[in-house]
PDB file of C-alpha atoms in Angstrom:
ATOM      1  CA  MET O   1       0.775-122.225  23.878  1.00  0.00           C
ATOM      2  CA  LYS O   2       2.256-122.063  27.366  1.00  0.00           C
ATOM      3  CA  ASN O   3       4.236-118.945  28.206  1.00  0.00           C
ATOM      4  CA  ILE O   4       7.592-120.089  29.642  1.00  0.00           C
ATOM      5  CA  PHE O   5       7.627-117.111  32.015  1.00  0.00           C
ATOM      6  CA  SER O   6       4.239-117.931  33.492  1.00  0.00           C
ATOM      7  CA  GLU O   7       3.233-119.973  36.503  1.00  0.00           C
ATOM      8  CA  ARG O   8       4.346-123.636  36.478  1.00  0.00           C
ATOM      9  CA  SER O   9       3.603-126.680  38.591  1.00  0.00           C
ATOM     10  CA  GLY O  10       0.862-124.986  40.610  1.00  0.00           C
ATOM     11  CA  ILE O  11       3.292-122.514  42.192  1.00  0.00           C
ATOM     12  CA  LYS O  12       1.497-119.273  43.040  1.00  0.00           C
ATOM     13  CA  GLU O  13       2.541-115.875  41.810  1.00  0.00           C
ATOM     14  CA  ILE O  14       5.448-114.366  43.696  1.00  0.00           C
ATOM     15  CA  SER O  15       5.552-110.807  44.914  1.00  0.00           C
ATOM     16  CA  VAL O  16       7.598-107.958  43.539  1.00  0.00           C
ATOM     17  CA  SER O  17       9.456-107.887  46.847  1.00  0.00           C
ATOM     18  CA  THR O  18      10.618-111.474  46.218  1.00  0.00           C
ATOM     19  CA  TYR O  19      12.060-110.401  42.861  1.00  0.00           C
ATOM     20  CA  ILE O  20      13.777-107.459  44.556  1.00  0.00           C
ATOM     21  CA  ILE O  21      15.186-109.557  47.402  1.00  0.00           C
ATOM     22  CA  TYR O  22      16.495-112.309  45.126  1.00  0.00           C
ATOM     23  CA  GLY O  23      17.820-109.703  42.688  1.00  0.00           C
ATOM     24  CA  LEU O  24      19.735-107.980  45.488  1.00  0.00           C
ATOM     25  CA  ILE O  25      21.042-111.311  46.803  1.00  0.00           C
ATOM     26  CA  SER O  26      22.204-112.215  43.317  1.00  0.00           C
ATOM     27  CA  CYS O  27      23.982-108.860  42.945  1.00  0.00           C
ATOM     28  CA  ALA O  28      25.650-109.213  46.351  1.00  0.00           C
ATOM     29  CA  VAL O  29      26.843-112.769  45.707  1.00  0.00           C
ATOM     30  CA  ALA O  30      28.099-111.846  42.227  1.00  0.00           C
ATOM     31  CA  PHE O  31      29.969-108.852  43.635  1.00  0.00           C
ATOM     32  CA  LEU O  32      31.521-110.888  46.466  1.00  0.00           C
ATOM     33  CA  LEU O  33      32.560-113.726  44.152  1.00  0.00           C
ATOM     34  CA  THR O  34      34.006-111.286  41.626  1.00  0.00           C
ATOM     35  CA  LEU O  35      35.860-109.433  44.371  1.00  0.00           C
ATOM     36  CA  VAL O  36      37.239-112.628  45.948  1.00  0.00           C
ATOM     37  CA  PHE O  37      38.255-114.049  42.579  1.00  0.00           C
ATOM     38  CA  ASN O  38      40.103-110.809  41.779  1.00  0.00           C
ATOM     39  CA  ILE O  39      41.768-110.497  45.204  1.00  0.00           C
ATOM     40  CA  THR O  40      42.961-114.118  45.159  1.00  0.00           C
ATOM     41  CA  GLY O  41      44.361-113.742  41.654  1.00  0.00           C
ATOM     42  CA  LEU O  42      42.045-116.303  40.084  1.00  0.00           C
ATOM     43  CA  THR O  43      41.157-113.825  37.358  1.00  0.00           C
ATOM     44  CA  GLU O  44      44.828-113.701  36.350  1.00  0.00           C
ATOM     45  CA  ILE O  45      44.768-117.329  35.217  1.00  0.00           C
ATOM     46  CA  GLU O  46      45.370-117.501  31.474  1.00  0.00           C
ATOM     47  CA  SER O  47      42.186-119.458  30.659  1.00  0.00           C
ATOM     48  CA  PHE O  48      40.093-116.828  32.439  1.00  0.00           C
ATOM     49  CA  GLN O  49      41.929-114.001  30.694  1.00  0.00           C
ATOM     50  CA  ASN O  50      41.299-115.657  27.314  1.00  0.00           C
ATOM     51  CA  ALA O  51      37.579-115.992  28.076  1.00  0.00           C
ATOM     52  CA  SER O  52      37.434-112.396  29.297  1.00  0.00           C
ATOM     53  CA  ASP O  53      39.267-111.146  26.209  1.00  0.00           C
ATOM     54  CA  SER O  54      36.872-113.036  23.918  1.00  0.00           C
ATOM     55  CA  LEU O  55      33.950-111.318  25.662  1.00  0.00           C
ATOM     56  CA  MET O  56      35.490-107.968  24.842  1.00  0.00           C
ATOM     57  CA  ASP O  57      36.001-109.043  21.205  1.00  0.00           C
ATOM     58  CA  VAL O  58      32.320-108.233  20.717  1.00  0.00           C
ATOM     59  CA  GLY O  59      33.463-104.654  20.532  1.00  0.00           C
ATOM     60  CA  ASP O  60      33.792-101.526  22.553  1.00  0.00           C
ATOM     61  CA  ASN O  61      30.071-100.856  22.357  1.00  0.00           C
ATOM     62  CA  THR O  62      28.821-101.094  25.952  1.00  0.00           C
ATOM     63  CA  VAL O  63      25.191-101.370  24.849  1.00  0.00           C
ATOM     64  CA  ILE O  64      25.999-104.433  22.722  1.00  0.00           C
ATOM     65  CA  LEU O  65      27.953-105.986  25.619  1.00  0.00           C
ATOM     66  CA  ILE O  66      25.033-105.428  28.004  1.00  0.00           C
ATOM     67  CA  LEU O  67      22.480-106.801  25.531  1.00  0.00           C
ATOM     68  CA  LEU O  68      24.556-109.893  24.828  1.00  0.00           C
ATOM     69  CA  TYR O  69      25.948-110.572  28.302  1.00  0.00           C
ATOM     70  CA  CYS O  70      23.007-109.451  30.429  1.00  0.00           C
ATOM     71  CA  ILE O  71      19.959-110.319  28.327  1.00  0.00           C
ATOM     72  CA  VAL O  72      20.555-112.769  25.469  1.00  0.00           C
ATOM     73  CA  THR O  73      23.006-115.114  27.206  1.00  0.00           C
ATOM     74  CA  PRO O  74      21.110-115.352  30.534  1.00  0.00           C
ATOM     75  CA  LEU O  75      17.833-115.972  28.704  1.00  0.00           C
ATOM     76  CA  PHE O  76      19.211-118.913  26.706  1.00  0.00           C
ATOM     77  CA  GLU O  77      21.178-120.326  29.639  1.00  0.00           C
ATOM     78  CA  GLU O  78      18.207-120.166  31.998  1.00  0.00           C
ATOM     79  CA  ILE O  79      15.930-121.880  29.508  1.00  0.00           C
ATOM     80  CA  ILE O  80      18.506-124.641  28.989  1.00  0.00           C
ATOM     81  CA  PHE O  81      19.794-125.150  32.529  1.00  0.00           C
ATOM     82  CA  ARG O  82      16.843-124.384  34.772  1.00  0.00           C
ATOM     83  CA  PHE O  83      13.742-124.810  32.603  1.00  0.00           C
ATOM     84  CA  PHE O  84      14.904-127.983  30.832  1.00  0.00           C
ATOM     85  CA  LEU O  85      17.852-129.631  32.610  1.00  0.00           C
ATOM     86  CA  PHE O  86      16.769-129.010  36.193  1.00  0.00           C
ATOM     87  CA  ASP O  87      13.230-130.106  35.447  1.00  0.00           C
ATOM     88  CA  ILE O  88      14.445-133.300  33.745  1.00  0.00           C
ATOM     89  CA  ILE O  89      16.934-134.116  36.511  1.00  0.00           C
ATOM     90  CA  PHE O  90      14.351-133.419  39.224  1.00  0.00           C
ATOM     91  CA  HIS O  91      11.729-135.473  37.404  1.00  0.00           C
ATOM     92  CA  PHE O  92      13.972-138.534  37.426  1.00  0.00           C
ATOM     93  CA  SER O  93      15.798-138.082  40.736  1.00  0.00           C
ATOM     94  CA  LYS O  94      12.880-136.734  42.814  1.00  0.00           C
ATOM     95  CA  ASN O  95      15.607-135.247  45.027  1.00  0.00           C
ATOM     96  CA  ALA O  96      15.854-131.452  45.222  1.00  0.00           C
ATOM     97  CA  VAL O  97      19.381-131.335  46.681  1.00  0.00           C
ATOM     98  CA  VAL O  98      20.796-133.685  44.043  1.00  0.00           C
ATOM     99  CA  SER O  99      18.962-131.825  41.281  1.00  0.00           C
ATOM    100  CA  VAL O 100      20.148-128.382  42.416  1.00  0.00           C
ATOM    101  CA  ILE O 101      23.779-129.507  42.823  1.00  0.00           C
ATOM    102  CA  LEU O 102      23.893-131.457  39.556  1.00  0.00           C
ATOM    103  CA  THR O 103      22.294-128.616  37.578  1.00  0.00           C
ATOM    104  CA  ALA O 104      24.705-126.089  39.117  1.00  0.00           C
ATOM    105  CA  ALA O 105      27.652-128.378  38.347  1.00  0.00           C
ATOM    106  CA  LEU O 106      26.578-128.755  34.713  1.00  0.00           C
ATOM    107  CA  PHE O 107      26.124-124.989  34.484  1.00  0.00           C
ATOM    108  CA  GLY O 108      29.647-124.458  35.825  1.00  0.00           C
ATOM    109  CA  ILE O 109      31.199-127.056  33.522  1.00  0.00           C
ATOM    110  CA  TYR O 110      29.446-125.471  30.544  1.00  0.00           C
ATOM    111  CA  HIS O 111      31.610-122.369  31.034  1.00  0.00           C
ATOM    112  CA  LEU O 112      34.734-124.397  30.118  1.00  0.00           C
ATOM    113  CA  ASN O 113      37.490-122.790  32.173  1.00  0.00           C
ATOM    114  CA  PRO O 114      38.420-123.429  35.804  1.00  0.00           C
ATOM    115  CA  VAL O 115      37.602-119.966  37.146  1.00  0.00           C
ATOM    116  CA  GLN O 116      34.248-119.716  35.406  1.00  0.00           C
ATOM    117  CA  ILE O 117      33.450-123.336  36.320  1.00  0.00           C
ATOM    118  CA  LEU O 118      33.794-122.465  40.004  1.00  0.00           C
ATOM    119  CA  TYR O 119      31.990-119.120  39.640  1.00  0.00           C
ATOM    120  CA  GLY O 120      29.231-120.697  37.524  1.00  0.00           C
ATOM    121  CA  PHE O 121      28.790-123.544  39.994  1.00  0.00           C
ATOM    122  CA  LEU O 122      28.488-121.202  42.989  1.00  0.00           C
ATOM    123  CA  MET O 123      26.114-118.789  41.245  1.00  0.00           C
ATOM    124  CA  GLY O 124      24.327-121.800  39.766  1.00  0.00           C
ATOM    125  CA  LEU O 125      23.588-123.129  43.253  1.00  0.00           C
ATOM    126  CA  LEU O 126      21.868-119.878  44.195  1.00  0.00           C
ATOM    127  CA  ILE O 127      19.981-119.499  40.929  1.00  0.00           C
ATOM    128  CA  THR O 128      18.915-123.148  40.743  1.00  0.00           C
ATOM    129  CA  PHE O 129      17.700-123.067  44.352  1.00  0.00           C
ATOM    130  CA  ALA O 130      15.543-120.045  43.507  1.00  0.00           C
ATOM    131  CA  TYR O 131      14.172-121.872  40.477  1.00  0.00           C
ATOM    132  CA  TYR O 132      13.417-124.976  42.553  1.00  0.00           C
ATOM    133  CA  ARG O 133      11.675-122.892  45.202  1.00  0.00           C
ATOM    134  CA  TYR O 134       9.551-120.707  42.900  1.00  0.00           C
ATOM    135  CA  ARG O 135       9.622-122.380  39.456  1.00  0.00           C
ATOM    136  CA  LYS O 136       9.744-118.943  37.841  1.00  0.00           C
ATOM    137  CA  LEU O 137      11.988-118.523  34.835  1.00  0.00           C
ATOM    138  CA  SER O 138      11.483-114.768  35.072  1.00  0.00           C
ATOM    139  CA  LEU O 139      13.007-114.735  38.578  1.00  0.00           C
ATOM    140  CA  VAL O 140      16.118-116.703  37.658  1.00  0.00           C
ATOM    141  CA  PHE O 141      16.523-114.719  34.448  1.00  0.00           C
ATOM    142  CA  LEU O 142      16.546-111.536  36.527  1.00  0.00           C
ATOM    143  CA  MET O 143      19.050-113.015  38.984  1.00  0.00           C
ATOM    144  CA  HIS O 144      21.363-114.227  36.212  1.00  0.00           C
ATOM    145  CA  SER O 145      21.111-110.942  34.311  1.00  0.00           C
ATOM    146  CA  LEU O 146      21.930-108.872  37.388  1.00  0.00           C
ATOM    147  CA  ALA O 147      24.840-111.157  38.342  1.00  0.00           C
ATOM    148  CA  ASN O 148      26.271-110.795  34.849  1.00  0.00           C
ATOM    149  CA  LEU O 149      25.736-107.026  34.965  1.00  0.00           C
ATOM    150  CA  VAL O 150      27.648-106.779  38.257  1.00  0.00           C
ATOM    151  CA  ALA O 151      30.521-108.850  36.846  1.00  0.00           C
ATOM    152  CA  LEU O 152      30.527-106.805  33.622  1.00  0.00           C
ATOM    153  CA  ILE O 153      30.595-103.484  35.491  1.00  0.00           C
ATOM    154  CA  TYR O 154      33.429-104.765  37.663  1.00  0.00           C
ATOM    155  CA  THR O 155      35.332-105.917  34.576  1.00  0.00           C
ATOM    156  CA  LEU O 156      34.809-102.662  32.694  1.00  0.00           C
ATOM    157  CA  SER O 157      35.779-100.431  35.641  1.00  0.00           C
TER     158      SER O 157
END
């Protein structure tokens, strides 16, 4: 059985430094987006507040929040959006730009409120590009997990 985290489509192994660089880029973009969204007041929109409050309904246990928000959710979302949807869209369109943008748009829309749609689309562009370039689910999982961790830390502080 094929390991979904292993090499795909003949793409060679990527270095640890690539994981570090993309992880840091993901953290920086997540921090900047979170900061801009807070400064501009986008996070004060009622639909965003409702989504944020429902996240905190999981409980006050920070470990549970991190496990859910930074491990479980990114894993499932990356399998669905990058591993399946991107690959299907790219297979039929044969156009990387269209596939990256459409996958990112679907990822944003999936989040169901205007603020998270925009945030998800922008982060989705970065994450989907990395997936297109390297075809490594482990890389995009790391990027997504770190982005969520940055947003969670910002929210909890």
